GROMACS .gro file of C-alpha atoms in nm:
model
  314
    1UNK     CA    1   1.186   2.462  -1.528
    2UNK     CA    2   1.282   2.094  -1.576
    3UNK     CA    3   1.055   1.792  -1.703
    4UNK     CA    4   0.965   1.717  -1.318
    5UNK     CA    5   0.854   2.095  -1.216
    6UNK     CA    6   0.620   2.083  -1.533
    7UNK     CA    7   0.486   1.735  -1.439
    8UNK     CA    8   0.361   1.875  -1.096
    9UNK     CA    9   0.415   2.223  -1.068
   10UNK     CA   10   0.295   2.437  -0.735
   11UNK     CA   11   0.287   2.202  -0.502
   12UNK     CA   12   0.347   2.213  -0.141
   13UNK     CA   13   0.574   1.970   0.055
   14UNK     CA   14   0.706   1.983   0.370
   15UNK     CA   15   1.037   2.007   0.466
   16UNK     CA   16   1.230   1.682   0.474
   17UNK     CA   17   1.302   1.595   0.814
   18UNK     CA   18   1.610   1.326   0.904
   19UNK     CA   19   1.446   0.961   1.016
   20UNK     CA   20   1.530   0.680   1.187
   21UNK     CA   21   1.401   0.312   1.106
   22UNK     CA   22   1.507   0.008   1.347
   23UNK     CA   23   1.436  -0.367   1.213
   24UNK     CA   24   1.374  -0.612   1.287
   25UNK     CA   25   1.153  -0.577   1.600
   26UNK     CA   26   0.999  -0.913   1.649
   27UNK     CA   27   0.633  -0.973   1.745
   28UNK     CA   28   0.527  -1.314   1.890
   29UNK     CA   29   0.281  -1.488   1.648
   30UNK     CA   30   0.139  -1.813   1.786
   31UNK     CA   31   0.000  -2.022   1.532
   32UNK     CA   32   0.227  -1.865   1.236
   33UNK     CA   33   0.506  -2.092   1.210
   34UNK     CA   34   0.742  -1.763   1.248
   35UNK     CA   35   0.744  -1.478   1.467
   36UNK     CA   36   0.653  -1.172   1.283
   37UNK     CA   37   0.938  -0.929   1.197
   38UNK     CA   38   0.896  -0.587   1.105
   39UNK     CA   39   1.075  -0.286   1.034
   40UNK     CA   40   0.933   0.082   1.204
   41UNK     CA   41   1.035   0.409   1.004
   42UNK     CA   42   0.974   0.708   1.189
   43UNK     CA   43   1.104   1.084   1.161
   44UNK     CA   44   1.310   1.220   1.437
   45UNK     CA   45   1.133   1.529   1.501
   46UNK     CA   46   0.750   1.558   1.579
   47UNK     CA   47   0.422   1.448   1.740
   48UNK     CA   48   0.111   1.337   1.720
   49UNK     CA   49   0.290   1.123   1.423
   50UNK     CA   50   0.020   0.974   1.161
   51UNK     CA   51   0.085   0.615   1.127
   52UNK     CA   52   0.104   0.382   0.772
   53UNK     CA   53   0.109   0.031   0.761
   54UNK     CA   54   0.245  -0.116   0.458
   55UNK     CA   55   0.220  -0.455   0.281
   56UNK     CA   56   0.482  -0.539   0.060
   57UNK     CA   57   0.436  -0.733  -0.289
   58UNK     CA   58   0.506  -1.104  -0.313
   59UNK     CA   59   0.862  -1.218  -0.221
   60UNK     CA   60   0.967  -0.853  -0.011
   61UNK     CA   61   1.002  -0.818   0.288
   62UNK     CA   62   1.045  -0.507   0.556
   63UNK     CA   63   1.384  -0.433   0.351
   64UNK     CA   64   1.181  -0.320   0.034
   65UNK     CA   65   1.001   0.001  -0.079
   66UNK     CA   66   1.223   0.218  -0.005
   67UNK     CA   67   1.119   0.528  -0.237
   68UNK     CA   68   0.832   0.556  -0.043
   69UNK     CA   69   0.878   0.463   0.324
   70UNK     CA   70   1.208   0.694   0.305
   71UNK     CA   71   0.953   0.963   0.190
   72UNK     CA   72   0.679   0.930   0.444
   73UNK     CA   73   0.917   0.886   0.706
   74UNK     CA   74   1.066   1.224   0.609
   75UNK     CA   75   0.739   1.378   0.527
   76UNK     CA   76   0.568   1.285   0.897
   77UNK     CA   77   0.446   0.984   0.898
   78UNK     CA   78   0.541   0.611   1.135
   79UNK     CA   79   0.550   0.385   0.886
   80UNK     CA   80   0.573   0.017   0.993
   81UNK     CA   81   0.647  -0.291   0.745
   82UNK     CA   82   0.614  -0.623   0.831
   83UNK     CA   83   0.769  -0.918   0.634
   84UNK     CA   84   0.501  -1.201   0.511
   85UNK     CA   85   0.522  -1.528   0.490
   86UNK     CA   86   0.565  -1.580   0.122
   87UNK     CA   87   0.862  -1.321   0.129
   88UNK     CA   88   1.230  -1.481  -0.032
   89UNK     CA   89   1.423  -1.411   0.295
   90UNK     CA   90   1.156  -1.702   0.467
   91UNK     CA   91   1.162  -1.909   0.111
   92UNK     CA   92   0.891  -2.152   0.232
   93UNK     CA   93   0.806  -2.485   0.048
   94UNK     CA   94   0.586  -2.462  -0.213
   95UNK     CA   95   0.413  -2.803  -0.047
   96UNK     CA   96   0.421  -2.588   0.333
   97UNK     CA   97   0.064  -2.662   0.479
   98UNK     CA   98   0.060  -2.293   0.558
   99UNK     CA   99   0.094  -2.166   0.211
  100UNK     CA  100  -0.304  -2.187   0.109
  101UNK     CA  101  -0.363  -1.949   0.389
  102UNK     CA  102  -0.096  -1.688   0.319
  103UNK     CA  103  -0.329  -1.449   0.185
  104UNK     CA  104  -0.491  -1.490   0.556
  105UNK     CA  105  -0.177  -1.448   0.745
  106UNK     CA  106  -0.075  -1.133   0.554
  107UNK     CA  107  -0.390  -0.975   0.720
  108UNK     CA  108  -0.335  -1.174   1.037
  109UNK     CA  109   0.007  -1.004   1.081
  110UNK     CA  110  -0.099  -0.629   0.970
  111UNK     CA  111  -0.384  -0.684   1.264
  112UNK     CA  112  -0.096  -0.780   1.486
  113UNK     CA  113   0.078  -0.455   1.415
  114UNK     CA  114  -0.245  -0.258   1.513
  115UNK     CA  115  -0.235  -0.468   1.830
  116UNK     CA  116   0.106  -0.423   1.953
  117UNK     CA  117   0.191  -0.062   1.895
  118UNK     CA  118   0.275   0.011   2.243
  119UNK     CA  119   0.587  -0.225   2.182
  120UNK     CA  120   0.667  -0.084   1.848
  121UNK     CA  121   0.667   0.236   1.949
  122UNK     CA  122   0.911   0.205   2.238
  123UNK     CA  123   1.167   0.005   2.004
  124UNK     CA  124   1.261   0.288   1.853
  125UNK     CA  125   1.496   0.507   2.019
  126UNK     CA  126   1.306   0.886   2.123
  127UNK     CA  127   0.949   0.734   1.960
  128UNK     CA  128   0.775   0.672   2.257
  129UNK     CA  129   0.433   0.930   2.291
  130UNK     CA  130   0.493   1.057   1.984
  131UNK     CA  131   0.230   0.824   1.785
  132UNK     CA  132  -0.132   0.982   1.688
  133UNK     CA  133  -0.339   0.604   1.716
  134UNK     CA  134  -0.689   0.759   1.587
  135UNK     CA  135  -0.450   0.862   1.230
  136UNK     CA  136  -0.370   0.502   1.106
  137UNK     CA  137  -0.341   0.447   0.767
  138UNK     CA  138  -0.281   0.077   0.558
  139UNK     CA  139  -0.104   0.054   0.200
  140UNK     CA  140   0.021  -0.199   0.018
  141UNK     CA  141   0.116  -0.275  -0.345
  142UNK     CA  142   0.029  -0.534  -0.592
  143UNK     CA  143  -0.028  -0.867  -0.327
  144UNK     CA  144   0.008  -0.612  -0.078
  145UNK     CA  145  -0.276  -0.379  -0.182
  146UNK     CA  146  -0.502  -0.674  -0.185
  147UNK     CA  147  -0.359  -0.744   0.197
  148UNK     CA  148  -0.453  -0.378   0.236
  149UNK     CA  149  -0.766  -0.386   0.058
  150UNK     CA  150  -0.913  -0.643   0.319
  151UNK     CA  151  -0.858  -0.416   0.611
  152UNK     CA  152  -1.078  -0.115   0.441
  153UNK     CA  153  -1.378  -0.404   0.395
  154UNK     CA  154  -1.279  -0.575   0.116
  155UNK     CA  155  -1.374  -0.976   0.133
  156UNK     CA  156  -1.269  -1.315  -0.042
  157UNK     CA  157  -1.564  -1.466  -0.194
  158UNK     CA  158  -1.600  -1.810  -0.170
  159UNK     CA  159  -1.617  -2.095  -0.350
  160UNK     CA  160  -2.000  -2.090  -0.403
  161UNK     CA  161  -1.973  -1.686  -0.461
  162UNK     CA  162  -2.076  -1.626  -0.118
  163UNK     CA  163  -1.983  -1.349   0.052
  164UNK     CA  164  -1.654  -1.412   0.289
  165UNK     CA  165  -1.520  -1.312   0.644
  166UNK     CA  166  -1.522  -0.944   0.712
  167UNK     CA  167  -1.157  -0.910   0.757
  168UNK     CA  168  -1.208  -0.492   0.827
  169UNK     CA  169  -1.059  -0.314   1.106
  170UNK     CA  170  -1.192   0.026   1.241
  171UNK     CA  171  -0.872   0.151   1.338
  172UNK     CA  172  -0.781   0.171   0.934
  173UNK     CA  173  -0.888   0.513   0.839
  174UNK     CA  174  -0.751   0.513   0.494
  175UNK     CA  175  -0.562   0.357   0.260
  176UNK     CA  176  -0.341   0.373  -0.044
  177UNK     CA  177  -0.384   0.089  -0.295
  178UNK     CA  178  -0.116   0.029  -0.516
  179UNK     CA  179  -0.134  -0.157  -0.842
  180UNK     CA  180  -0.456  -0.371  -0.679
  181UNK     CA  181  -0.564  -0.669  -0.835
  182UNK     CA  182  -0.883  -0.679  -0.948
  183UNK     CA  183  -1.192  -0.897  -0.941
  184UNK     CA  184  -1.162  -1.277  -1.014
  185UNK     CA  185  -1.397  -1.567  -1.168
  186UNK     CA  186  -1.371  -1.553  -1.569
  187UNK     CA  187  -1.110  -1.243  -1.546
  188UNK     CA  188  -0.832  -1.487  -1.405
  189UNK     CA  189  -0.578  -1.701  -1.657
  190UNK     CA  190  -0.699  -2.049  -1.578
  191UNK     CA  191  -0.329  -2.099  -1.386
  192UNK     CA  192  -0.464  -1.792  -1.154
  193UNK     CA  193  -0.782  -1.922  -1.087
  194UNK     CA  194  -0.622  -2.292  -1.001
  195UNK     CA  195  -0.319  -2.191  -0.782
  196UNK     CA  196  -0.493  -1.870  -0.647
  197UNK     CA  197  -0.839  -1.903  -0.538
  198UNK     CA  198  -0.826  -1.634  -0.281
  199UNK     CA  199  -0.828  -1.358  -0.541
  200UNK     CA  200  -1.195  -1.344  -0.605
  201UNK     CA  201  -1.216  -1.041  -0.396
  202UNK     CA  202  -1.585  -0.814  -0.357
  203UNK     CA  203  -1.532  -0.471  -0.287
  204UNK     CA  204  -1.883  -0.395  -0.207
  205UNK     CA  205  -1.808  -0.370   0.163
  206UNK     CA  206  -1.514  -0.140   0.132
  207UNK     CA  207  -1.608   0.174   0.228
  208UNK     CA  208  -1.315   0.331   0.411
  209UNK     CA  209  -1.145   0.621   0.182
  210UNK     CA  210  -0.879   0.514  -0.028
  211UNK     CA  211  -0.657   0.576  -0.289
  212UNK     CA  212  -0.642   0.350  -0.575
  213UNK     CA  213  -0.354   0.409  -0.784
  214UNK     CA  214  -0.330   0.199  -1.152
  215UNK     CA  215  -0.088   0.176  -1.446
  216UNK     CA  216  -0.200   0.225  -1.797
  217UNK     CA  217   0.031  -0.055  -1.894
  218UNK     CA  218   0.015  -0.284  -1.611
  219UNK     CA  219  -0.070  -0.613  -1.820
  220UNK     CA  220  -0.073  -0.879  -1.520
  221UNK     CA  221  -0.030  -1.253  -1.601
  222UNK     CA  222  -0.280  -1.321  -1.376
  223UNK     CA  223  -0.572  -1.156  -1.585
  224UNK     CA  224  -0.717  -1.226  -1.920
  225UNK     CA  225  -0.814  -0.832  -1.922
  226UNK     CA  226  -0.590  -0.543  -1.964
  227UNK     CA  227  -0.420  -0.282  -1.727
  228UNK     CA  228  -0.808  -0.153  -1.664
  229UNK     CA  229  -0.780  -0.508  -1.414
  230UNK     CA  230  -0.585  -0.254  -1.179
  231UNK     CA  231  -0.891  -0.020  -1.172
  232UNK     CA  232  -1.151  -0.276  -1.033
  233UNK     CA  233  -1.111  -0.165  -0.659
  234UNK     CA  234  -1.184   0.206  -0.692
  235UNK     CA  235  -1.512   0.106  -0.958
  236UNK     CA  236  -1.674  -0.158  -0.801
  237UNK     CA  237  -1.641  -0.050  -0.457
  238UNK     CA  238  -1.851   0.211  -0.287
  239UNK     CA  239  -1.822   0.604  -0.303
  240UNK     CA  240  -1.531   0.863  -0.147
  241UNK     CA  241  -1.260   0.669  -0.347
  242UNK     CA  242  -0.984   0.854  -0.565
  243UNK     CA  243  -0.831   0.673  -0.879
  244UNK     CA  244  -0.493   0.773  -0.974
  245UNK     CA  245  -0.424   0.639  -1.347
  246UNK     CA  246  -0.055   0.704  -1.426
  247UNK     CA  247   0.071   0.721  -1.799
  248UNK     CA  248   0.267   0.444  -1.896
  249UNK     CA  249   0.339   0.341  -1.578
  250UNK     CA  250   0.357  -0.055  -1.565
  251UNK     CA  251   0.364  -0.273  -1.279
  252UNK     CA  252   0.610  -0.128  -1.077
  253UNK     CA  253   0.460   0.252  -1.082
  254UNK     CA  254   0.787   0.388  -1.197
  255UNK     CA  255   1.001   0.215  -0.920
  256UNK     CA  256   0.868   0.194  -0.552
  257UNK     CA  257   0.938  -0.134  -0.468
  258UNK     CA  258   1.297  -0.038  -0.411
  259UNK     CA  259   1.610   0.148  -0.543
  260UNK     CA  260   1.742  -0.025  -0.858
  261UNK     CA  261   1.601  -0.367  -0.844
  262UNK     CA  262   1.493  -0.591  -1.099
  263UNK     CA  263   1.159  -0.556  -0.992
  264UNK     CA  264   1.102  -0.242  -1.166
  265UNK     CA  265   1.058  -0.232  -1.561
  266UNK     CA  266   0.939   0.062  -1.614
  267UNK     CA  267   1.220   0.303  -1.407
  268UNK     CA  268   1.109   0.685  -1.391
  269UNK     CA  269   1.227   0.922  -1.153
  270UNK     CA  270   0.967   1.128  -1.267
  271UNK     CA  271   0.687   0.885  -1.214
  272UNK     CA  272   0.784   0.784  -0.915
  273UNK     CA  273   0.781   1.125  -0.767
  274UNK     CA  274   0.494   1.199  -0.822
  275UNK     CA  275   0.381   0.901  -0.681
  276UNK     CA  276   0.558   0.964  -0.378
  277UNK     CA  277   0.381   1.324  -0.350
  278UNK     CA  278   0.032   1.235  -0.449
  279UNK     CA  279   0.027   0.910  -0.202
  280UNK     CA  280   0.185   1.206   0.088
  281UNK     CA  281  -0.104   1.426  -0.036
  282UNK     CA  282  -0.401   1.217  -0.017
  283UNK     CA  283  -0.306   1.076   0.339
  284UNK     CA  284  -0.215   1.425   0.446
  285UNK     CA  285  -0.599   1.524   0.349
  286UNK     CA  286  -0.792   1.182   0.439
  287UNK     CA  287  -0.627   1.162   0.806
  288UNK     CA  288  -0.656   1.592   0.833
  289UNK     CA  289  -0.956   1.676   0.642
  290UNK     CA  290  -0.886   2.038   0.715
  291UNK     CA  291  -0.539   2.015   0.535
  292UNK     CA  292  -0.567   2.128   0.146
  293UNK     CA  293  -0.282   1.889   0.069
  294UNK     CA  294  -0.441   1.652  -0.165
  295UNK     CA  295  -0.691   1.889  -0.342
  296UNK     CA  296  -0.348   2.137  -0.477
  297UNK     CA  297  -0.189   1.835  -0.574
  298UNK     CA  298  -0.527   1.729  -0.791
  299UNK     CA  299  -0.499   2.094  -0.895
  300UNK     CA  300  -0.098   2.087  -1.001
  301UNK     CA  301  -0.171   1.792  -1.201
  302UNK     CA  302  -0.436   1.867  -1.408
  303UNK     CA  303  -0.282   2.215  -1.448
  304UNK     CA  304   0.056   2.078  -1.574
  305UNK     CA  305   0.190   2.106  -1.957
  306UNK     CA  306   0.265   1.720  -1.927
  307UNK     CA  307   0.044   1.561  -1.694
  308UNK     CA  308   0.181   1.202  -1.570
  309UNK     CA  309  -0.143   1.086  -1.502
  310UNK     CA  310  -0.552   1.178  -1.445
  311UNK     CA  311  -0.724   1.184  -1.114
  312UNK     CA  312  -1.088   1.100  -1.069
  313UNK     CA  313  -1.290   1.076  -0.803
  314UNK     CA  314  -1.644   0.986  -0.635
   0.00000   0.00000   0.00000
């Protein structure tokens, strides 16, 4: 048995399935300065597909996160990936009138997604009637979670501390947050709280189920507090959450946000495994609650010799 079998022993994948991913299919967006581009992932075989929407981290695009689209795609689900406005391939001016209101366009053009998946689905060659639209989940890491986070009732605060738009869409009925950041006011770096005044988030209002996944040694520049920052979302919101603390994993959770870029600083094959069949688990449960998925992968990794990480949950 090698180090990865005792890490997260007796669990149950499907079998890989070949996929197909065109990009970029290109959604009108009035009002954006850009038309929205995005990239849709889906397995050849299959219906009734489950659908993810993903958020990428500042400066990706629809290119990135490949460790984990390729293995969702090849595990069952649609996953579609649009590319923000603050990605590098767009590079806009740091003085763009836009740029305040990024945070809002990130949501703006996951919404859009939702909205057109009749033409996303037939831009893929052998797609079409194959999507399951009540099975729609969001993810998103780092930026991208927070993007994510406002769909499943998350909300920017204010400046006064007031309580902000409801940003929450019903169709969203889970999510996977990936190194999230956490709450803002006196747990910013004064540079955080001066250049980014959206992230003072509440998570009072997010109630849809979600996975909240945290490094032990994620120390963000953007927070006087430790990797614990990363852990705000699954506490301070309200119950049916999961909280997935990996060892040593830093920002980059072992390498998702692509295949060998500089991004990642803490590269582990192991790691990011298992982060790739937890994240299939708990989707495979929240969106089929009668599938066991998520509850023998809780049970391999408590059960394993050298755990990679701790799950709670309330």
């Amino acid at each position: 048995m090698n180090e990865s079998d005792m890490a997260m022993p007796s669990m149950e994948i499907s079998v890989p399935t070949p996929v197909v991913s065109v990009k970029p299919v290109v959604l009108s967006a009035p009002g954006r300065g850009e038309d929205l581009k995005v990239q849709v992932s889906a397995p050849v075989i299959g219906r009734e597909l489950p659908i993810i929407v993903f958020s990428h981290g500042f400066g990706s695009s629809l290119n990135g996160y490949g460790p984990l689209v390729d293995f969702w795609t090849a595990h069952g689900f649609v996953v579609m990936q649009p590319t923000h406005l603050d990605s590098r391939t767009l590079n806009p001016p740091p003085d763009d009138p836009r740029t305040p209101l990024i945070w809002r366009f990130r949501v703006e053009d996951m919404k859009r997604i939702l909205d057109n998946l009749d033409l996303l689905e037939t831009s893929v060659p052998g797609l079409s009637g194959r999507l399951d639209r009540d099975r729609i989940a969001v993810a998103g890491h780092s930026w991208g979670a927070q993007t994510a986070s406002m769909l499943l009732g998350a909300r920017v605060l204010d400046t006064e501390g007031g309580t902000g738009e409801n940003m929450a869409d019903s169709r969203i009925k889970a999510g996977l947050l990936l190194a999230a950041p956490g709450q803002g006011g006196a747990d910013l770096t004064p540079f955080a709280s001066e250049h980014f005044p959206f992230m003072n988030p509440s998570f009072a209002g997010m109630t849809t189920p979600t996975l909240v996944i945290a490094g032990d040694r994620d120390q963000s520049a953007l927070s006087v507090r430790g990797p614990d920052w990363f852990t705000d979302p699954y506490f301070m919101s309200p119950g049916g959450k999961s909280l997935l603390t990996l060892f040593g994993a830093e920002h980059s959770l072992g390498g998702i946000p692509g295949y060998n870029v500089t991004e990642t600083t803490d590269e582990d094959p192991e790691r990011l495994s298992a982060v790739q069949q937890l994240t299939w688990a708990y989707l495979r449960t929240a969106l089929y609650p009668e599938d066991t998925a998520w509850f023998t992968a809780c049970r391999a990794l408590m059960e394993s010799p050298h755990p990679l990480g701790r799950i709670e949950s309330r």
